[in-house]
Short mmCIF file of C-alpha atoms and ligand atoms in Angstrom, two decimals:
data_model
loop_
_atom_site.label_atom_id
_atom_site.label_comp_id
_atom_site.label_asym_id
_atom_site.label_seq_id
_atom_site.Cartn_x
_atom_site.Cartn_y
_atom_site.Cartn_z
CA MET B 29 38.25 279.26 155.78
CA THR B 30 40.52 281.17 155.97
CA THR B 31 43.98 282.39 158.00
CA LEU B 32 45.63 285.67 157.16
CA GLU B 33 48.79 286.15 158.34
CA SER B 34 51.26 289.07 158.46
CA GLU B 35 54.95 290.12 159.42
CA VAL B 36 54.93 293.99 160.11
CA ASP B 37 56.11 294.45 163.10
CA LEU B 38 53.12 296.88 164.74
CA PHE B 39 55.11 297.79 167.00
CA ALA B 40 57.98 298.58 165.56
CA PRO B 41 59.86 302.76 165.61
CA GLU B 42 58.96 303.44 162.18
CA ASN B 43 55.85 302.21 163.14
CA VAL B 44 54.45 304.03 166.75
CA ALA B 45 56.51 307.08 165.02
CA ASP B 46 53.58 306.32 161.99
CA PRO B 47 51.23 304.27 162.57
CA PHE B 48 48.77 304.92 160.42
CA ALA B 49 49.71 303.40 156.58
CA VAL B 50 50.53 300.26 158.21
CA LEU B 51 47.30 300.86 159.62
CA ASP B 52 45.50 301.15 155.94
CA ARG B 53 47.29 298.33 154.56
CA LEU B 54 46.64 295.46 157.40
CA ARG B 55 42.97 296.66 157.15
CA GLU B 56 42.73 296.32 154.10
CA LEU B 57 44.61 292.83 153.80
CA GLY B 58 40.85 291.60 155.57
CA PRO B 59 39.08 291.33 158.58
CA ALA B 60 41.12 289.63 161.03
CA VAL B 61 45.21 288.80 160.83
CA HIS B 62 47.95 287.15 162.75
CA LEU B 63 50.43 289.07 163.33
CA ALA B 64 53.43 286.36 163.60
CA GLN B 65 55.70 289.07 165.65
CA HIS B 66 54.48 288.77 169.05
CA ASP B 67 52.31 287.03 168.26
CA PHE B 68 48.63 287.54 168.54
CA TRP B 69 45.25 288.70 166.10
CA LEU B 70 44.74 292.55 164.91
CA LEU B 71 41.06 293.34 164.20
CA THR B 72 41.31 296.68 162.29
CA ARG B 73 37.70 297.53 161.30
CA TYR B 74 35.43 299.97 162.95
CA ASP B 75 32.04 297.30 162.86
CA ASP B 76 34.52 294.42 163.50
CA VAL B 77 36.09 296.95 166.31
CA ARG B 78 32.74 297.59 167.27
CA ARG B 79 31.58 294.07 167.60
CA ALA B 80 34.24 292.36 169.12
CA ALA B 81 34.58 295.31 172.49
CA ALA B 82 30.63 294.55 172.47
CA ASP B 83 30.71 290.95 172.88
CA TRP B 84 32.65 290.53 176.02
CA LYS B 85 31.89 286.53 176.76
CA THR B 86 33.56 285.72 173.75
CA PHE B 87 36.64 288.92 173.56
CA SER B 88 36.88 288.38 177.33
CA SER B 89 38.40 291.42 179.53
CA ALA B 90 39.38 288.62 182.28
CA GLN B 91 42.76 287.38 181.75
CA GLY B 92 44.10 290.89 181.33
CA VAL B 93 43.76 293.79 178.11
CA ALA B 94 47.30 294.41 177.90
CA LEU B 95 49.59 291.70 175.43
CA THR B 96 52.31 290.40 177.37
CA PRO B 97 50.83 287.53 180.82
CA GLN B 98 53.74 289.70 182.60
CA PHE B 99 51.61 292.26 183.10
CA ASN B 100 48.55 291.21 182.79
CA GLU B 101 48.69 289.48 186.12
CA GLN B 102 49.95 292.79 187.75
CA LEU B 103 46.56 294.37 186.03
CA ALA B 104 44.36 291.37 187.14
CA GLY B 105 41.31 292.96 189.49
CA SER B 106 40.88 295.89 188.20
CA VAL B 107 37.91 296.79 186.48
CA LEU B 108 39.92 297.08 182.88
CA ALA B 109 40.42 293.46 183.49
CA THR B 110 37.30 292.01 184.74
CA ASP B 111 34.48 290.57 182.72
CA PRO B 112 30.50 291.22 184.42
CA PRO B 113 29.37 290.50 186.88
CA GLU B 114 33.35 290.26 189.48
CA HIS B 115 33.71 294.28 186.59
CA ASP B 116 30.26 296.30 187.57
CA GLN B 117 30.94 296.37 190.93
CA LEU B 118 34.13 298.02 190.74
CA ARG B 119 32.89 299.84 188.16
CA ALA B 120 30.18 301.68 190.47
CA VAL B 121 32.52 302.81 192.52
CA LEU B 122 33.98 305.05 190.20
CA SER B 123 30.53 305.93 187.87
CA GLU B 124 29.65 307.46 191.53
CA LYS B 125 31.74 309.79 190.22
CA LEU B 126 32.65 309.84 186.87
CA ALA B 127 29.36 309.69 185.68
CA PRO B 128 27.53 312.96 184.22
CA ARG B 129 25.18 313.04 187.43
CA GLY B 130 29.13 313.21 189.35
CA LEU B 131 30.29 315.83 188.02
CA ALA B 132 28.24 317.99 188.37
CA ALA B 133 29.42 319.20 191.06
CA ILE B 134 32.80 319.65 190.49
CA ARG B 135 32.28 321.96 187.20
CA ALA B 136 33.05 325.01 189.06
CA GLN B 137 36.37 323.88 190.67
CA VAL B 138 37.34 323.23 186.64
CA ARG B 139 36.76 325.97 185.33
CA GLU B 140 38.47 327.79 188.00
CA TYR B 141 41.34 325.56 187.65
CA ALA B 142 41.25 326.02 184.28
CA THR B 143 41.15 329.67 184.36
CA ARG B 144 44.48 330.52 186.87
CA LEU B 145 46.63 327.95 184.46
CA VAL B 146 45.87 329.39 181.41
CA ASP B 147 46.68 332.94 182.56
CA GLU B 148 49.70 332.54 183.62
CA LEU B 149 50.06 330.69 180.80
CA VAL B 150 49.30 333.16 178.59
CA ALA B 151 50.73 336.49 180.03
CA ARG B 152 54.30 334.92 179.13
CA GLY B 153 53.42 334.49 175.96
CA HIS B 154 56.06 331.19 174.83
CA PHE B 155 54.89 328.22 176.84
CA ASP B 156 55.17 324.44 175.64
CA GLY B 157 51.84 322.90 175.30
CA VAL B 158 53.17 319.41 176.89
CA THR B 159 54.66 320.25 179.79
CA ASP B 160 53.56 323.60 180.76
CA LEU B 161 49.83 323.16 179.50
CA ALA B 162 48.49 318.93 178.38
CA ALA B 163 50.85 317.12 180.98
CA VAL B 164 49.73 319.81 183.46
CA TYR B 165 46.23 320.13 183.85
CA PRO B 166 43.87 317.51 183.24
CA VAL B 167 47.01 315.37 185.72
CA ASN B 168 46.31 318.47 188.28
CA VAL B 169 42.82 317.89 187.75
CA VAL B 170 42.36 314.08 188.48
CA ALA B 171 44.79 314.74 191.72
CA ASP B 172 42.38 317.72 192.87
CA LEU B 173 39.28 314.91 192.54
CA VAL B 174 41.40 312.48 194.39
CA GLY B 175 42.68 314.65 197.40
CA LEU B 176 46.10 313.75 195.71
CA PRO B 177 48.96 315.53 198.13
CA GLN B 178 51.40 318.12 195.70
CA GLU B 179 54.42 315.83 197.20
CA GLY B 180 55.09 313.44 194.29
CA ARG B 181 52.20 314.39 191.50
CA GLU B 182 55.79 314.82 189.27
CA LEU B 183 55.57 310.59 188.94
CA LEU B 184 52.25 310.87 187.95
CA HIS B 185 52.25 311.59 183.93
CA PRO B 186 55.75 309.72 183.47
CA GLY B 187 54.11 307.20 185.69
CA ALA B 188 51.44 306.19 183.41
CA ASP B 189 52.90 306.56 180.21
CA ALA B 190 54.91 303.41 181.65
CA SER B 191 51.98 301.31 183.22
CA PHE B 192 50.43 302.20 179.53
CA ALA B 193 53.06 301.13 177.19
CA ALA B 194 53.43 297.93 179.12
CA PHE B 195 50.59 296.98 177.99
CA GLY B 196 52.27 296.68 174.88
CA PRO B 197 54.86 294.02 173.93
CA TRP B 198 58.46 294.18 176.81
CA GLY B 199 60.06 296.23 173.52
CA PRO B 200 62.52 299.11 175.07
CA TYR B 201 60.60 301.57 175.32
CA VAL B 202 58.97 300.26 178.52
CA GLN B 203 62.72 298.80 179.16
CA GLN B 204 64.42 302.62 179.28
CA HIS B 205 61.11 303.32 182.06
CA LEU B 206 61.07 300.27 184.36
CA GLN B 207 62.72 302.66 187.62
CA ILE B 208 60.16 305.57 186.35
CA LEU B 209 57.43 302.02 186.78
CA GLN B 210 58.71 301.02 189.89
CA SER B 211 58.48 304.58 191.66
CA TYR B 212 55.22 305.44 190.20
CA HIS B 213 53.75 302.14 191.83
CA GLY B 214 56.04 302.36 195.02
CA TRP B 215 54.47 305.92 195.53
CA MET B 216 50.28 304.67 194.26
CA ALA B 217 51.52 301.88 196.98
CA ALA B 218 51.81 305.05 199.75
CA MET B 219 48.77 307.24 198.62
CA ALA B 220 46.61 303.90 199.74
CA ASP B 221 47.53 305.25 203.25
CA ARG B 222 44.14 307.39 203.59
CA SER B 223 45.94 309.51 205.99
CA ARG B 224 47.22 311.01 202.70
CA LEU B 225 43.92 311.97 200.60
CA ALA B 226 41.87 315.36 201.44
CA PRO B 227 39.32 315.18 203.86
CA GLY B 228 36.57 315.05 201.57
CA SER B 229 38.13 313.94 198.16
CA TRP B 230 37.21 311.07 195.93
CA GLY B 231 40.41 308.46 197.04
CA GLU B 232 38.50 308.99 200.43
CA VAL B 233 35.52 308.57 199.68
CA VAL B 234 37.49 304.54 198.04
CA MET B 235 39.09 303.93 201.14
CA ALA B 236 35.71 304.09 202.75
CA ALA B 237 34.28 301.88 200.70
CA VAL B 238 36.54 299.14 201.83
CA ASP B 239 35.50 299.78 205.58
CA ASP B 240 31.76 299.85 204.49
CA GLY B 241 32.96 296.18 203.30
CA GLN B 242 32.33 297.17 199.60
CA LEU B 243 35.23 296.68 198.57
CA THR B 244 38.88 294.89 198.96
CA GLU B 245 41.61 296.31 199.77
CA ARG B 246 43.32 295.75 196.59
CA ALA B 247 40.31 296.45 194.93
CA ALA B 248 40.58 299.79 195.87
CA HIS B 249 44.01 299.96 195.11
CA SER B 250 43.47 299.39 191.42
CA THR B 251 40.65 301.23 191.67
CA LEU B 252 43.05 304.37 192.58
CA GLY B 253 45.57 303.31 190.52
CA ALA B 254 42.24 302.95 187.64
CA TYR B 255 41.79 307.19 188.47
CA MET B 256 44.95 307.83 188.39
CA THR B 257 46.65 305.38 185.30
CA ALA B 258 43.85 305.86 183.44
CA GLY B 259 42.28 309.30 183.89
CA MET B 260 45.95 311.07 183.01
CA ASP B 261 48.57 310.11 179.80
CA THR B 262 45.29 310.23 178.06
CA THR B 263 43.99 312.40 178.65
CA VAL B 264 47.09 315.16 178.49
CA ASN B 265 47.76 313.19 174.63
CA ALA B 266 43.94 313.88 173.41
CA ILE B 267 44.90 317.75 174.47
CA GLY B 268 48.51 317.96 173.29
CA ALA B 269 46.53 316.54 170.01
CA LEU B 270 44.13 319.42 170.54
CA LEU B 271 47.70 322.24 171.15
CA GLN B 272 49.50 320.94 168.12
CA LEU B 273 45.67 320.91 165.33
CA PHE B 274 45.55 324.59 167.07
CA ALA B 275 49.18 326.02 166.11
CA GLU B 276 49.37 323.91 162.71
CA GLN B 277 45.83 324.87 161.09
CA PRO B 278 44.88 328.50 162.39
CA VAL B 279 42.20 327.74 159.79
CA VAL B 280 40.31 325.36 162.92
CA TRP B 281 41.49 328.16 165.68
CA GLU B 282 40.05 330.53 163.63
CA THR B 283 36.10 328.64 163.30
CA LEU B 284 36.57 328.43 166.28
CA LYS B 285 36.78 332.32 167.47
CA THR B 286 33.50 332.43 165.27
CA ASP B 287 30.99 329.42 166.23
CA PRO B 288 32.78 328.50 170.12
CA ALA B 289 29.73 325.80 170.00
CA LEU B 290 32.40 323.53 167.91
CA ALA B 291 35.11 323.01 170.67
CA GLY B 292 33.09 319.43 171.60
CA PRO B 293 32.52 318.71 167.78
CA ALA B 294 36.71 319.52 167.67
CA PHE B 295 37.53 317.14 170.55
CA GLU B 296 35.83 313.84 168.97
CA GLU B 297 37.55 315.02 166.09
CA ILE B 298 40.49 315.06 167.36
CA LEU B 299 40.14 312.01 169.68
CA ARG B 300 38.64 309.67 166.31
CA LEU B 301 42.08 311.33 164.24
CA GLU B 302 45.14 310.54 167.55
CA SER B 303 42.62 307.90 169.34
CA PRO B 304 45.13 308.65 172.39
CA VAL B 305 44.16 304.91 173.38
CA GLN B 306 45.34 302.41 169.76
CA GLY B 307 44.53 299.25 171.45
CA PHE B 308 44.04 297.14 173.57
CA TRP B 309 43.51 293.88 173.70
CA ARG B 310 40.85 291.16 174.71
CA LEU B 311 41.22 286.62 175.78
CA THR B 312 38.85 284.65 172.85
CA THR B 313 36.71 282.37 175.44
CA ALA B 314 35.56 280.05 171.89
CA ASP B 315 35.91 279.45 168.51
CA THR B 316 35.14 282.80 166.82
CA GLU B 317 34.66 283.94 163.08
CA ILE B 318 35.46 287.40 162.48
CA ASP B 319 33.59 288.39 158.43
CA GLY B 320 34.32 285.03 157.34
CA ILE B 321 38.05 284.67 159.00
CA ARG B 322 38.72 281.88 162.06
CA VAL B 323 39.54 282.99 164.99
CA PRO B 324 40.13 280.14 167.62
CA ALA B 325 39.34 280.15 172.05
CA GLY B 326 42.21 281.49 173.52
CA SER B 327 43.45 283.59 170.97
CA ARG B 328 44.92 287.25 172.03
CA VAL B 329 43.44 289.82 169.97
CA MET B 330 43.99 293.43 169.73
CA LEU B 331 41.13 295.81 169.45
CA HIS B 332 42.34 298.73 167.57
CA TRP B 333 41.19 301.77 168.04
CA ALA B 334 42.98 303.95 165.95
CA ALA B 335 42.70 301.61 163.18
CA ALA B 336 38.61 301.36 163.01
CA ASN B 337 38.67 305.75 163.25
CA ARG B 338 39.92 305.71 160.66
CA ASP B 339 37.84 303.55 158.40
CA PRO B 340 36.83 304.52 155.42
CA ARG B 341 34.08 301.74 155.67
CA HIS B 342 32.81 303.91 158.29
CA TYR B 343 33.77 307.67 158.06
CA PRO B 344 34.80 308.90 154.47
CA GLU B 345 38.39 311.20 154.14
CA PRO B 346 39.24 309.28 157.47
CA GLY B 347 42.24 311.80 157.92
CA THR B 348 41.51 314.61 157.14
CA PHE B 349 40.09 317.18 160.40
CA ASP B 350 36.76 317.65 159.80
CA ILE B 351 35.45 320.29 162.57
CA ARG B 352 32.02 319.15 161.23
CA ARG B 353 31.84 315.57 161.03
CA ASN B 354 30.99 315.15 164.51
CA PRO B 355 31.94 311.29 165.16
CA LEU B 356 29.87 311.20 168.54
CA ASP B 357 30.51 307.32 167.41
CA HIS B 358 33.97 307.14 167.14
CA LEU B 359 35.81 304.27 168.85
CA SER B 360 38.72 306.61 171.10
CA PHE B 361 37.07 305.87 173.85
CA GLY B 362 35.92 302.15 173.45
CA HIS B 363 32.73 300.79 173.31
CA GLY B 364 30.19 299.00 175.74
CA VAL B 365 30.96 297.31 179.28
CA HIS B 366 34.41 298.70 179.16
CA GLY B 367 33.75 302.23 177.09
CA CYS B 368 35.81 304.75 178.96
CA ALA B 369 34.48 305.11 182.48
CA GLY B 370 35.88 308.94 182.82
CA GLN B 371 34.81 310.05 178.95
CA ALA B 372 32.52 313.06 180.17
CA LEU B 373 35.79 314.00 183.07
CA ALA B 374 37.52 314.25 180.13
CA ARG B 375 35.19 316.09 176.80
CA LEU B 376 34.42 318.34 179.80
CA GLU B 377 38.27 318.66 181.20
CA ALA B 378 39.04 319.62 176.70
CA LYS B 379 35.87 322.12 176.45
CA THR B 380 36.71 324.22 179.39
CA LEU B 381 39.82 324.50 178.35
CA ILE B 382 38.90 325.09 174.78
CA GLU B 383 36.57 327.77 176.28
CA THR B 384 38.92 330.03 178.92
CA LEU B 385 41.47 329.77 175.89
CA LEU B 386 39.55 331.39 173.03
CA ALA B 387 38.45 334.33 175.60
CA ARG B 388 42.29 334.55 176.01
CA VAL B 389 44.25 333.55 172.15
CA GLU B 390 43.69 335.17 169.45
CA ARG B 391 46.00 332.86 167.56
CA PHE B 392 48.85 330.25 168.32
CA GLU B 393 51.70 329.17 166.31
CA LEU B 394 54.35 326.60 166.80
CA SER B 395 57.67 328.28 167.98
CA GLY B 396 60.24 325.08 167.59
CA GLU B 397 60.42 321.77 166.79
CA VAL B 398 57.59 319.31 167.62
CA LEU B 399 58.56 316.12 169.54
CA ARG B 400 56.95 312.88 169.67
CA ARG B 401 57.66 310.29 171.95
CA GLY B 402 58.20 306.00 171.40
CA ASN B 403 55.08 305.19 174.00
CA PRO B 404 53.70 301.77 171.97
CA ILE B 405 50.37 301.98 173.00
CA VAL B 406 49.49 305.97 173.71
CA ARG B 407 50.15 307.98 170.87
CA GLY B 408 51.70 311.51 172.08
CA LEU B 409 53.72 313.98 171.86
CA GLN B 410 57.10 315.36 173.68
CA SER B 411 56.73 318.70 173.62
CA LEU B 412 55.57 321.20 171.61
CA PRO B 413 56.73 325.14 171.67
CA LEU B 414 53.59 327.49 171.61
CA THR B 415 53.16 331.24 171.00
CA ALA B 416 50.03 332.04 172.27
CA HIS B 417 49.37 335.62 170.53
CA ARG B 418 46.39 337.24 172.18
CA MET I 24 10.59 299.61 167.76
CA VAL I 25 10.10 298.93 171.62
CA ILE I 26 14.00 300.39 173.72
CA GLU I 27 14.92 298.59 176.51
CA VAL I 28 17.70 300.16 178.80
CA ASP I 29 20.12 298.00 180.74
CA ARG I 30 19.37 300.34 183.21
CA ASP I 31 22.59 298.59 185.21
CA ARG I 32 24.89 299.74 181.81
CA CYS I 33 23.04 303.39 182.15
CA GLU I 34 25.05 305.96 182.98
CA GLY I 35 23.59 308.96 182.38
CA PHE I 36 25.62 310.05 179.73
CA GLY I 37 22.46 311.22 177.07
CA PHE I 38 23.68 311.20 173.76
CA CYS I 39 20.41 309.43 173.07
CA GLU I 40 18.85 312.62 174.32
CA GLN I 41 20.49 313.92 172.07
CA ALA I 42 20.24 312.00 168.74
CA ALA I 43 16.31 311.59 169.54
CA PRO I 44 15.13 313.62 172.21
CA SER I 45 11.02 312.97 171.47
CA VAL I 46 12.12 308.60 172.19
CA PHE I 47 14.34 309.57 175.54
CA GLU I 48 14.76 311.78 178.18
CA LEU I 49 17.42 312.13 181.12
CA ASP I 50 15.45 313.52 184.16
CA GLU I 51 17.72 316.42 186.71
CA ASN I 52 18.82 313.29 188.58
CA GLY I 53 20.61 312.19 185.57
CA GLU I 54 18.07 309.52 185.32
CA LEU I 55 17.39 307.54 181.95
CA HIS I 56 13.34 307.93 180.46
CA VAL I 57 11.77 306.48 177.63
CA LEU I 58 9.07 308.22 176.59
CA VAL I 59 7.26 306.33 174.18
CA SER I 60 6.79 303.00 174.59
CA GLU I 61 6.76 302.04 171.24
CA VAL I 62 8.54 304.88 168.96
CA PRO I 63 6.56 306.09 166.14
CA SER I 64 7.78 304.72 162.87
CA ALA I 65 9.13 308.36 161.82
CA ASP I 66 11.20 308.85 164.43
CA GLU I 67 12.87 305.49 164.29
CA PRO I 68 15.77 306.42 162.40
CA ALA I 69 16.82 308.75 165.21
CA ALA I 70 15.83 306.02 167.57
CA THR I 71 18.89 303.67 166.58
CA THR I 72 21.22 306.19 165.61
CA ALA I 73 20.58 307.06 169.47
CA ILE I 74 21.24 303.61 170.38
CA HIS I 75 24.44 303.17 168.59
CA LEU I 76 25.05 305.73 169.49
CA CYS I 77 25.08 305.11 173.36
CA PRO I 78 29.31 304.14 175.05
CA VAL I 79 28.48 301.74 176.73
CA ALA I 80 26.06 299.51 174.43
CA ALA I 81 22.99 300.31 177.02
CA LEU I 82 19.84 300.73 174.85
CA HIS I 83 18.91 297.35 173.05
CA SER I 84 15.39 297.42 169.88
CA ASN I 85 13.46 294.83 168.78
C1 HEM M 511 40.98 311.76 177.18
C2 HEM M 511 41.36 310.70 177.71
C3 HEM M 511 40.83 308.90 177.53
C4 HEM M 511 41.08 308.17 176.79
C5 HEM M 511 41.40 308.49 175.04
C6 HEM M 511 40.31 307.13 177.64
C7 HEM M 511 40.06 305.90 176.80
C8 HEM M 511 39.78 304.56 177.53
C9 HEM M 511 39.40 303.84 177.03
C10 HEM M 511 39.48 303.46 175.11
C11 HEM M 511 39.26 302.77 177.27
C12 HEM M 511 38.49 301.04 177.11
C13 HEM M 511 39.02 299.62 177.69
C14 HEM M 511 39.16 298.99 177.19
O1 HEM M 511 38.07 298.68 176.52
O2 HEM M 511 39.91 297.12 177.75
C15 HEM M 511 38.61 303.29 178.79
C16 HEM M 511 38.65 303.55 179.69
C17 HEM M 511 39.07 303.86 180.71
N1 HEM M 511 39.52 304.62 181.36
FE1 HEM M 511 39.16 306.32 180.43
N2 HEM M 511 40.34 307.76 178.69
C18 HEM M 511 40.40 308.28 178.41
C19 HEM M 511 40.34 309.05 179.94
C20 HEM M 511 40.11 308.87 181.52
C21 HEM M 511 39.66 309.38 182.63
C22 HEM M 511 40.00 310.87 182.46
C23 HEM M 511 39.23 308.71 183.37
C24 HEM M 511 39.31 308.61 184.87
C25 HEM M 511 39.44 309.40 185.47
C26 HEM M 511 39.86 307.02 182.46
C27 HEM M 511 39.25 306.06 183.49
C28 HEM M 511 39.05 305.46 182.39
C29 HEM M 511 38.80 303.60 183.77
C30 HEM M 511 38.48 303.48 184.73
C31 HEM M 511 39.17 303.05 182.68
C32 HEM M 511 37.79 301.59 182.46
C33 HEM M 511 36.50 301.04 182.94
C34 HEM M 511 36.09 299.31 182.13
O3 HEM M 511 37.36 298.92 182.32
O4 HEM M 511 35.27 300.15 182.71
N3 HEM M 511 39.65 307.24 181.31
N4 HEM M 511 39.02 304.59 178.79
S1 SF4 M 512 23.61 307.03 175.98
FE1 SF4 M 512 23.33 305.10 176.83
S2 SF4 M 512 24.49 305.56 179.04
FE2 SF4 M 512 23.84 307.50 178.58
S3 SF4 M 512 21.66 307.97 178.81
FE3 SF4 M 512 21.23 306.94 176.93
S4 SF4 M 512 21.31 305.14 177.22
FE4 SF4 M 512 22.16 305.59 179.00
#
């Protein structure tokens, strides 16, 4: 058996700005490539990434799903960083609210909030698709559900963004955002004081589970953290990418205008194409083989959702946005026991927003320069100046 | 083909029902029902798609 090695730095700024060319090359190099920079194995092909995600016994999350030991220590004991059976108990507390049957209760609330926000922005005409819409809407939806006070919410999106960056190498992006990371953690710790959480909120339910002995105090904090971090930056970036698409490819918006039922498929396709979470890591618990390549026990392995989502073995013409593709099997939400617990909420938020915009906007136009953020783990925009024509 | 559902994993996403409505049904409580003890061969491709689409890998067949 062979070993494949590459010197490419996947997290160098130019590769973060445009990851897809380098990922295409690494995907063709072989099924599992050891990256000398940062010392980990990379899986890029759809079938391999999916199989590894489903095989939690060999590809364990229990030693953390970040690259570095420093950050994995912080994740320890959270839903992301445990294996069954411990994982399942934490997940059950979340899915009680986040699974489709729990979401029925909040549909009207999400629609009402989307309507209020969109009415205001459309009346203005010019706005920033990221800072005025994408970074506001999911943050407030989740913050309202968790029952967080208004004060301090402005920390949530930058804080979640910095947290995700810390899943990757301890590089310049993380270092520039350390201060934000600290204030965010400070604020989250303060929120666990339940007198600050709104009565009847999800946050209060989580803290009540501590009183019932269902959760430890630590598990409750990490559950609240899971809502806040996992539920925000990801959705913010997905919605930002969607708005960019509407402005840059007017034909997509026209198609949706004539057939609003394509709102769901449009969201799935942008998730496949952009993969807001580019990938997370696992640790192998045994020697294993990826399509003929041996990966030893104790290896850090990155499951690269973004690379898998553009594998031409699985999706023909993978770089093209095709509104009719409806790729429900994409890996942007991961797969298997850790498959995103919030995916039904993310879909509900996106679909509601698209429908709200469809009823009010004739077409979108870019009205300034599109700026991308340099976050190595979550792919998204910093600024998207838009004009919405009525 | 016989379908097995891992009840601890199924969270009612309903992709299976969309892919193979003659095999899977979610009731109003979000509880999943497998409608047939053995999947008729005509429905096997749809059932296979359903298994593939489950986001949490709760479905298996033998
Ligand atoms: C478009 C938006 C979203 C994307 C792209 C996304 C992506 C992901 C991915 C890739 C994972 C898998 C992690 C792994 O395998 O290690 C995950 C897990 C998770 N997500 Fe999401 N997510 C989104 C929205 C949300 C929302 C809205 C929430 C909650 C409010 C949420 C909560 C979670 C939680 C709690 C987990 C951990 C599940 C577990 O480990 O069992 N996510 N997400
Ligand atoms: S797709 Fe999976 S999680 Fe969803 S209802 Fe079917 S079995 Fe359950």
